[in-house]
Short mmCIF file of C-alpha atoms in Angstrom, two decimals:
data_model
loop_
_atom_site.label_atom_id
_atom_site.label_comp_id
_atom_site.label_asym_id
_atom_site.label_seq_id
_atom_site.Cartn_x
_atom_site.Cartn_y
_atom_site.Cartn_z
CA UNK A 200 144.85 -0.68 -77.07
CA UNK A 201 147.85 -1.44 -79.29
CA UNK A 202 150.24 1.07 -80.53
CA UNK A 203 152.54 0.99 -83.29
CA UNK A 204 155.01 3.61 -84.77
CA UNK A 205 155.53 4.45 -88.27
CA UNK A 206 157.35 6.92 -90.62
CA UNK A 207 154.93 9.17 -92.02
CA UNK A 208 155.40 7.55 -95.58
CA UNK A 209 154.74 4.12 -94.31
CA UNK A 210 151.12 4.52 -93.36
CA UNK A 211 148.95 2.19 -95.58
CA UNK A 212 146.18 3.30 -97.57
CA UNK A 213 143.84 1.66 -94.90
CA UNK A 214 145.23 3.72 -92.29
CA UNK A 215 145.24 6.86 -94.18
CA UNK A 216 141.45 6.32 -95.02
CA UNK A 217 140.68 5.50 -91.31
CA UNK A 218 142.60 8.73 -90.55
CA UNK A 219 140.35 10.88 -92.88
CA UNK A 220 137.35 9.18 -91.58
CA UNK A 221 138.48 10.10 -87.95
CA UNK A 222 138.53 13.93 -89.40
CA UNK A 223 135.21 13.69 -90.87
CA UNK A 224 133.54 11.97 -87.75
CA UNK A 225 134.48 15.00 -85.41
CA UNK A 226 134.34 18.60 -86.05
CA UNK A 227 137.29 19.48 -83.73
CA UNK A 228 139.43 17.31 -86.15
CA UNK A 229 138.44 18.99 -89.47
CA UNK A 230 141.41 21.40 -89.61
CA UNK A 231 143.80 20.42 -92.38
CA UNK A 232 146.80 20.84 -89.93
CA UNK A 233 145.36 17.45 -88.63
CA UNK A 234 145.45 15.56 -91.96
CA UNK A 235 148.01 12.96 -92.69
CA UNK A 236 149.04 15.10 -95.74
CA UNK A 237 150.53 17.71 -93.45
CA UNK A 238 152.20 14.99 -91.49
CA UNK A 239 153.81 13.43 -94.81
CA UNK A 240 154.65 17.07 -96.31
CA UNK A 241 156.57 17.96 -92.88
CA UNK A 242 158.32 14.62 -92.96
CA UNK A 243 159.71 15.17 -96.64
CA UNK A 244 161.56 18.19 -95.14
CA UNK A 245 162.17 17.32 -91.27
CA UNK A 246 163.90 14.36 -89.79
CA UNK A 247 162.17 12.73 -86.95
CA UNK A 248 158.71 12.83 -87.95
CA UNK A 249 156.60 9.91 -86.79
CA UNK A 250 153.08 8.85 -86.39
CA UNK A 251 151.86 6.64 -83.68
CA UNK A 252 148.71 4.55 -84.59
CA UNK A 253 146.32 3.18 -81.91
CA UNK A 254 144.51 0.05 -82.71
CA UNK A 255 141.49 -1.24 -81.06
CA UNK A 256 140.78 -4.91 -81.91
CA UNK A 257 143.21 -4.67 -84.81
CA UNK A 258 141.47 -1.64 -86.25
CA UNK A 259 143.28 1.74 -86.54
CA UNK A 260 141.39 4.18 -84.29
CA UNK A 261 143.72 6.74 -83.53
CA UNK A 262 146.80 8.66 -85.16
CA UNK A 263 149.37 10.70 -83.12
CA UNK A 264 151.78 12.58 -85.28
CA UNK A 265 154.75 14.13 -83.62
CA UNK A 266 158.46 15.00 -83.90
CA UNK A 267 161.20 13.18 -82.04
CA UNK A 268 164.92 14.17 -81.20
CA UNK A 269 167.48 11.70 -80.60
CA UNK A 270 167.17 12.13 -76.73
CA UNK A 271 163.51 11.41 -76.95
CA UNK A 272 162.40 14.79 -76.62
CA UNK A 273 159.05 15.23 -78.61
CA UNK A 274 157.28 18.11 -80.08
CA UNK A 275 153.92 18.58 -81.61
CA UNK A 276 154.15 18.17 -85.58
CA UNK A 277 155.23 21.41 -87.01
CA UNK A 278 155.34 23.24 -83.70
CA UNK A 279 156.07 26.84 -84.41
CA UNK A 280 154.27 26.60 -87.90
CA UNK A 281 151.12 24.54 -87.16
CA UNK A 282 148.04 26.37 -85.72
CA UNK A 283 146.41 22.95 -84.67
CA UNK A 284 147.54 19.75 -82.77
CA UNK A 285 145.90 16.59 -81.82
CA UNK A 286 145.79 12.89 -81.40
CA UNK A 287 143.20 12.35 -84.26
CA UNK A 288 141.02 9.65 -83.21
CA UNK A 289 137.48 8.04 -83.70
CA UNK A 290 134.61 8.68 -81.39
CA UNK A 291 134.97 7.24 -77.85
CA UNK A 292 138.76 6.47 -77.97
CA UNK A 293 140.78 7.01 -75.11
CA UNK A 294 144.32 6.37 -74.03
CA UNK A 295 146.90 6.31 -71.28
CA UNK A 296 149.39 9.38 -72.00
CA UNK A 297 152.28 7.86 -70.19
CA UNK A 298 152.00 4.59 -72.08
CA UNK A 299 151.56 6.49 -75.49
CA UNK A 300 154.92 8.39 -74.68
CA UNK A 301 156.59 5.08 -73.80
CA UNK A 302 155.54 3.56 -77.11
CA UNK A 303 156.75 6.53 -79.00
CA UNK A 304 160.09 6.38 -77.11
CA UNK A 305 159.34 9.96 -75.81
CA UNK A 306 160.57 11.12 -72.51
CA UNK A 307 158.35 14.33 -72.91
CA UNK A 308 156.03 15.90 -75.57
CA UNK A 309 155.59 19.63 -75.88
CA UNK A 310 152.46 21.05 -77.57
CA UNK A 311 151.25 24.83 -77.89
CA UNK A 312 147.92 24.59 -80.09
CA UNK A 313 146.46 21.31 -78.76
CA UNK A 314 142.73 21.06 -79.37
CA UNK A 315 140.83 21.58 -76.17
CA UNK A 316 139.11 18.26 -75.93
CA UNK A 317 142.14 16.00 -75.66
CA UNK A 318 141.26 15.10 -72.14
CA UNK A 319 144.02 12.36 -71.73
CA UNK A 320 146.42 15.24 -72.19
CA UNK A 321 144.52 17.45 -69.66
CA UNK A 322 146.70 16.92 -66.41
CA UNK A 323 149.79 18.24 -68.46
CA UNK A 324 148.28 21.39 -69.73
CA UNK A 325 149.81 24.62 -68.57
CA UNK A 326 147.50 27.14 -70.34
CA UNK A 327 144.53 27.45 -72.50
CA UNK A 328 144.29 30.31 -74.93
CA UNK A 329 141.74 31.64 -77.36
CA UNK A 330 141.89 30.98 -81.01
CA UNK A 331 139.28 33.30 -82.88
CA UNK A 332 137.53 31.76 -85.95
CA UNK A 333 134.90 32.85 -88.39
CA UNK A 334 131.78 30.68 -88.96
CA UNK A 335 130.70 30.74 -92.60
CA UNK A 336 127.33 30.08 -94.03
CA UNK A 337 126.49 29.35 -97.49
CA UNK A 338 124.68 32.07 -99.66
CA UNK A 339 124.39 33.58 -103.10
CA UNK A 340 124.69 37.19 -102.23
CA UNK A 341 127.40 39.25 -103.70
CA UNK A 342 130.32 40.61 -101.93
CA UNK A 343 129.13 44.09 -100.88
CA UNK A 344 125.76 42.56 -99.64
CA UNK A 345 127.48 39.97 -97.78
CA UNK A 346 129.93 42.53 -96.29
CA UNK A 347 127.29 44.86 -95.20
CA UNK A 348 125.05 41.92 -93.42
CA UNK A 349 128.05 40.26 -91.79
CA UNK A 350 130.44 43.33 -90.97
CA UNK A 351 128.03 46.49 -90.91
CA UNK A 352 130.72 48.27 -88.94
CA UNK A 353 133.58 47.60 -91.41
CA UNK A 354 131.51 47.64 -94.66
CA UNK A 355 131.54 51.23 -95.37
CA UNK A 356 135.23 51.94 -94.66
CA UNK A 357 136.46 48.90 -96.49
CA UNK A 358 134.28 49.32 -99.61
CA UNK A 359 135.28 53.21 -99.64
CA UNK A 360 138.96 51.88 -99.77
CA UNK A 361 138.57 49.61 -102.34
CA UNK A 362 136.94 52.23 -104.59
CA UNK A 363 139.96 54.65 -103.78
CA UNK A 364 142.60 51.70 -104.80
CA UNK A 365 140.76 50.98 -107.60
CA UNK A 366 141.06 54.91 -108.85
CA UNK A 367 144.57 54.98 -107.48
CA UNK A 368 146.08 51.94 -108.94
CA UNK A 369 143.61 49.70 -110.61
CA UNK A 370 140.17 47.99 -110.01
CA UNK A 371 140.22 45.30 -107.42
CA UNK A 372 140.41 41.74 -108.48
CA UNK A 373 140.29 38.65 -105.93
CA UNK A 374 141.62 35.26 -107.21
CA UNK A 375 140.70 32.48 -104.27
CA UNK A 376 143.19 29.72 -105.60
CA UNK A 377 145.64 31.40 -107.71
CA UNK A 378 148.22 28.82 -109.10
CA UNK A 379 150.89 31.22 -110.25
CA UNK A 380 154.11 30.06 -108.34
CA UNK A 381 155.56 33.66 -108.86
CA UNK A 382 152.73 34.93 -106.58
CA UNK A 383 153.75 32.49 -103.81
CA UNK A 384 157.37 33.62 -103.92
CA UNK A 385 156.13 37.33 -103.89
CA UNK A 386 154.00 36.49 -100.78
CA UNK A 387 157.29 34.92 -99.15
CA UNK A 388 159.17 38.03 -100.09
CA UNK A 389 156.59 40.33 -98.51
CA UNK A 390 156.43 38.26 -95.30
CA UNK A 391 160.23 38.11 -94.87
CA UNK A 392 160.41 41.79 -95.09
CA UNK A 393 157.61 41.93 -92.56
CA UNK A 394 159.29 39.73 -90.03
CA UNK A 395 162.47 41.72 -90.36
CA UNK A 396 160.63 45.21 -89.95
CA UNK A 397 158.96 43.91 -86.88
CA UNK A 398 161.96 42.17 -85.26
CA UNK A 399 160.54 38.87 -85.51
CA UNK A 400 162.50 35.52 -86.67
CA UNK A 401 162.09 35.42 -90.33
CA UNK A 402 160.75 31.92 -90.93
CA UNK A 403 161.47 32.24 -94.78
CA UNK A 404 165.02 32.62 -94.04
CA UNK A 405 164.99 28.96 -93.28
CA UNK A 406 165.22 26.94 -96.46
CA UNK A 407 163.37 23.97 -95.23
CA UNK A 408 160.26 26.21 -94.60
CA UNK A 409 160.39 27.67 -97.74
CA UNK A 410 160.72 24.16 -99.18
CA UNK A 411 157.66 23.01 -97.18
CA UNK A 412 155.37 25.93 -98.29
CA UNK A 413 156.50 25.47 -101.79
CA UNK A 414 155.66 21.68 -101.47
CA UNK A 415 152.21 22.16 -99.63
CA UNK A 416 151.28 24.62 -102.58
CA UNK A 417 151.22 21.71 -105.00
CA UNK A 418 148.98 19.45 -102.71
CA UNK A 419 145.66 19.10 -104.05
CA UNK A 420 143.83 16.51 -101.98
CA UNK A 421 140.36 16.33 -100.31
CA UNK A 422 141.41 16.68 -96.92
CA UNK A 423 144.57 18.96 -97.71
CA UNK A 424 144.79 21.49 -100.41
CA UNK A 425 147.29 24.26 -100.54
CA UNK A 426 145.35 27.42 -101.29
CA UNK A 427 146.94 30.61 -102.30
CA UNK A 428 144.78 33.67 -102.52
CA UNK A 429 145.83 36.99 -104.07
CA UNK A 430 144.38 40.39 -104.19
CA UNK A 431 145.02 42.51 -107.20
CA UNK A 432 144.60 46.09 -107.98
CA UNK A 433 144.55 46.05 -111.68
CA UNK A 434 147.48 43.54 -112.56
CA UNK A 435 149.36 44.40 -109.37
CA UNK A 436 149.41 41.91 -106.61
CA UNK A 437 148.88 44.16 -103.31
CA UNK A 438 148.09 41.32 -100.93
CA UNK A 439 148.46 37.56 -100.72
CA UNK A 440 147.71 34.73 -98.23
CA UNK A 441 148.89 30.90 -98.44
CA UNK A 442 147.20 28.38 -96.02
CA UNK A 443 145.77 24.82 -96.24
CA UNK A 444 142.02 23.80 -96.34
CA UNK A 445 140.47 20.67 -95.80
CA UNK A 446 136.77 19.91 -96.94
CA UNK A 447 135.29 22.38 -94.54
CA UNK A 448 138.04 24.35 -92.79
CA UNK A 449 140.43 27.00 -94.37
CA UNK A 450 143.47 27.83 -92.07
CA UNK A 451 144.86 31.15 -92.04
CA UNK A 452 148.56 30.89 -92.05
CA UNK A 453 150.89 33.36 -94.04
CA UNK A 454 149.32 36.64 -94.92
CA UNK A 455 151.38 39.74 -96.29
CA UNK A 456 150.84 42.78 -98.30
CA UNK A 457 152.68 45.41 -100.39
CA UNK A 458 153.70 48.03 -97.88
CA UNK A 459 153.61 50.60 -100.21
CA UNK A 460 149.68 50.21 -100.19
CA UNK A 461 149.22 49.96 -96.69
CA UNK A 462 146.98 52.96 -96.35
CA UNK A 463 144.15 51.07 -98.16
CA UNK A 464 144.26 48.02 -95.38
CA UNK A 465 144.91 45.41 -98.11
CA UNK A 466 145.60 42.77 -95.27
CA UNK A 467 142.01 43.32 -94.04
CA UNK A 468 140.67 43.45 -97.40
CA UNK A 469 142.29 40.03 -98.23
CA UNK A 470 140.72 38.11 -95.12
CA UNK A 471 137.17 39.42 -95.86
CA UNK A 472 137.40 38.47 -99.54
CA UNK A 473 138.73 35.02 -98.30
CA UNK A 474 135.92 34.50 -95.96
CA UNK A 475 133.25 35.46 -98.51
CA UNK A 476 134.61 33.29 -101.26
CA UNK A 477 135.31 30.55 -99.09
CA UNK A 478 131.63 30.15 -97.94
CA UNK A 479 130.78 29.62 -101.61
CA UNK A 480 133.62 27.20 -101.90
CA UNK A 481 132.06 24.95 -99.18
CA UNK A 482 134.21 26.23 -96.38
CA UNK A 483 132.32 26.51 -93.18
CA UNK A 484 135.03 27.84 -90.90
CA UNK A 485 137.87 30.16 -91.25
CA UNK A 486 140.38 29.38 -88.40
CA UNK A 487 142.41 32.62 -87.63
CA UNK A 488 144.83 30.82 -85.22
CA UNK A 489 145.91 31.72 -81.71
CA UNK A 490 147.33 35.18 -81.30
CA UNK A 491 146.32 38.59 -80.06
CA UNK A 492 145.73 40.85 -83.34
CA UNK A 493 143.27 43.62 -83.61
CA UNK A 494 141.98 42.51 -87.20
CA UNK A 495 141.17 38.98 -85.29
CA UNK A 496 139.00 40.87 -82.86
CA UNK A 497 137.35 42.72 -85.82
CA UNK A 498 136.50 39.45 -87.84
CA UNK A 499 136.08 36.75 -85.39
CA UNK A 500 132.42 35.23 -84.85
CA UNK A 501 133.66 33.10 -81.61
CA UNK A 502 136.61 31.57 -80.13
CA UNK A 503 137.97 28.12 -79.77
CA UNK A 504 140.25 27.30 -77.07
CA UNK A 505 143.76 25.78 -77.63
CA UNK A 506 146.24 24.23 -74.96
CA UNK A 507 149.83 24.31 -74.52
CA UNK A 508 151.85 22.21 -71.99
CA UNK A 509 154.29 19.27 -71.55
CA UNK A 510 153.35 15.63 -71.23
CA UNK A 511 155.93 13.60 -69.54
CA UNK A 512 156.70 10.40 -67.95
CA UNK A 513 159.22 9.73 -65.52
CA UNK A 514 162.70 10.34 -67.06
CA UNK A 515 165.66 12.77 -66.48
CA UNK A 516 165.39 14.09 -69.91
CA UNK A 517 161.86 14.98 -69.46
CA UNK A 518 162.70 16.92 -66.10
CA UNK A 519 165.51 18.72 -67.87
CA UNK A 520 163.55 19.74 -70.87
CA UNK A 521 160.66 20.96 -68.76
CA UNK A 522 163.07 23.03 -66.43
CA UNK A 523 164.55 24.73 -69.60
CA UNK A 524 161.37 25.30 -71.78
CA UNK A 525 158.57 26.05 -69.03
CA UNK A 526 160.29 29.40 -67.96
CA UNK A 527 160.63 30.54 -71.55
CA UNK A 528 156.92 29.97 -72.38
CA UNK A 529 155.72 31.49 -69.16
CA UNK A 530 157.65 34.67 -69.85
CA UNK A 531 156.35 34.86 -73.40
CA UNK A 532 152.69 34.44 -72.44
CA UNK A 533 152.98 36.78 -69.48
CA UNK A 534 154.18 39.46 -72.08
CA UNK A 535 151.57 38.61 -74.63
CA UNK A 536 148.74 38.69 -72.10
CA UNK A 537 149.42 42.27 -70.63
CA UNK A 538 149.24 45.24 -73.12
CA UNK A 539 151.47 47.22 -70.77
CA UNK A 540 154.21 44.64 -71.42
CA UNK A 541 153.27 43.75 -74.99
CA UNK A 542 153.18 47.15 -76.41
CA UNK A 543 156.89 48.07 -75.19
CA UNK A 544 158.08 44.71 -76.21
CA UNK A 545 156.49 45.27 -79.73
CA UNK A 546 158.22 48.86 -79.97
CA UNK A 547 161.64 47.34 -79.06
CA UNK A 548 161.48 44.50 -81.74
CA UNK A 549 160.34 47.13 -84.48
CA UNK A 550 163.30 49.39 -83.38
CA UNK A 551 165.53 46.31 -83.64
CA UNK A 552 164.10 45.59 -86.79
CA UNK A 553 164.61 48.98 -88.22
CA UNK A 554 168.11 48.97 -87.08
CA UNK A 555 168.63 45.61 -88.91
CA UNK A 556 167.08 46.84 -92.04
CA UNK A 557 169.10 49.99 -92.09
CA UNK A 558 172.31 48.12 -91.87
CA UNK A 559 171.28 45.53 -94.65
CA UNK A 560 170.93 42.74 -92.27
#
């Protein structure tokens, strides 16, 4: 196995073609976050993005996108944003993780959404976590019929709320692939306000993330298309979602809604509309992403498993990085895994968010 390292924009057409073929050959690699277009997009807004290409007999057979610091600390591409990470490879390809890290100039490699079947990374996994998905099947039935057949427990309440918002504000209308940049900006404003209300870090306070999302919104490729979906009540947008899709997978990413209409559950309506319309667009899987949320439990048909951990090779930088990062991740996962800890933590964050909002921070 021969390994070469490239900037994302240095990949040849033949290498990108082989990468796309590897995505098509294995269902676990069909997620758009694993496409070369996502690596190229992140590289336009972040320094240190590299792609290691694994060659067998002179042919490119594996692609390992990552981010690297000057000290040789590596992170999964877009970690903190990407909901799916992997070394994308042709069937049957194996590698030695320490040799891979050495070729990349990495002392360590941290990941938090690694697809489960990456066996060479197995000894370095510190935890496995559920990642809920919705399996979608093609069909010609209309939305109410699909909803009643797929989610009988949600159908009556959801359709009732749609009728109510139709009477109070305007008839609902769903656009799966909205091309209005103004709607994307509205989504980011809603999401920023949500982050602040709940005491979370506002991702859209970081200019590079705003620029990345705006950039990916313009991508229209077979294996990666930025899809903005908007739910309208009359002419008023009440919920929106932006996420990438490949040929067969739509990744849930940023969803937000107008808080003034929260009583109608517009976020849930949005996900149901995305699922129903997506199946008619050729999407086979709606990946909701790792995270313990009530609406995901309502909607999921099954769960994938994603891993987090630290791949390392003998190096003082690797030891120091693991010493700092592992306790932080362990504490976070402990809180998230136990409702008795998670609920007070959520209340504390919301209180902090309310105080910051009241002070105009």
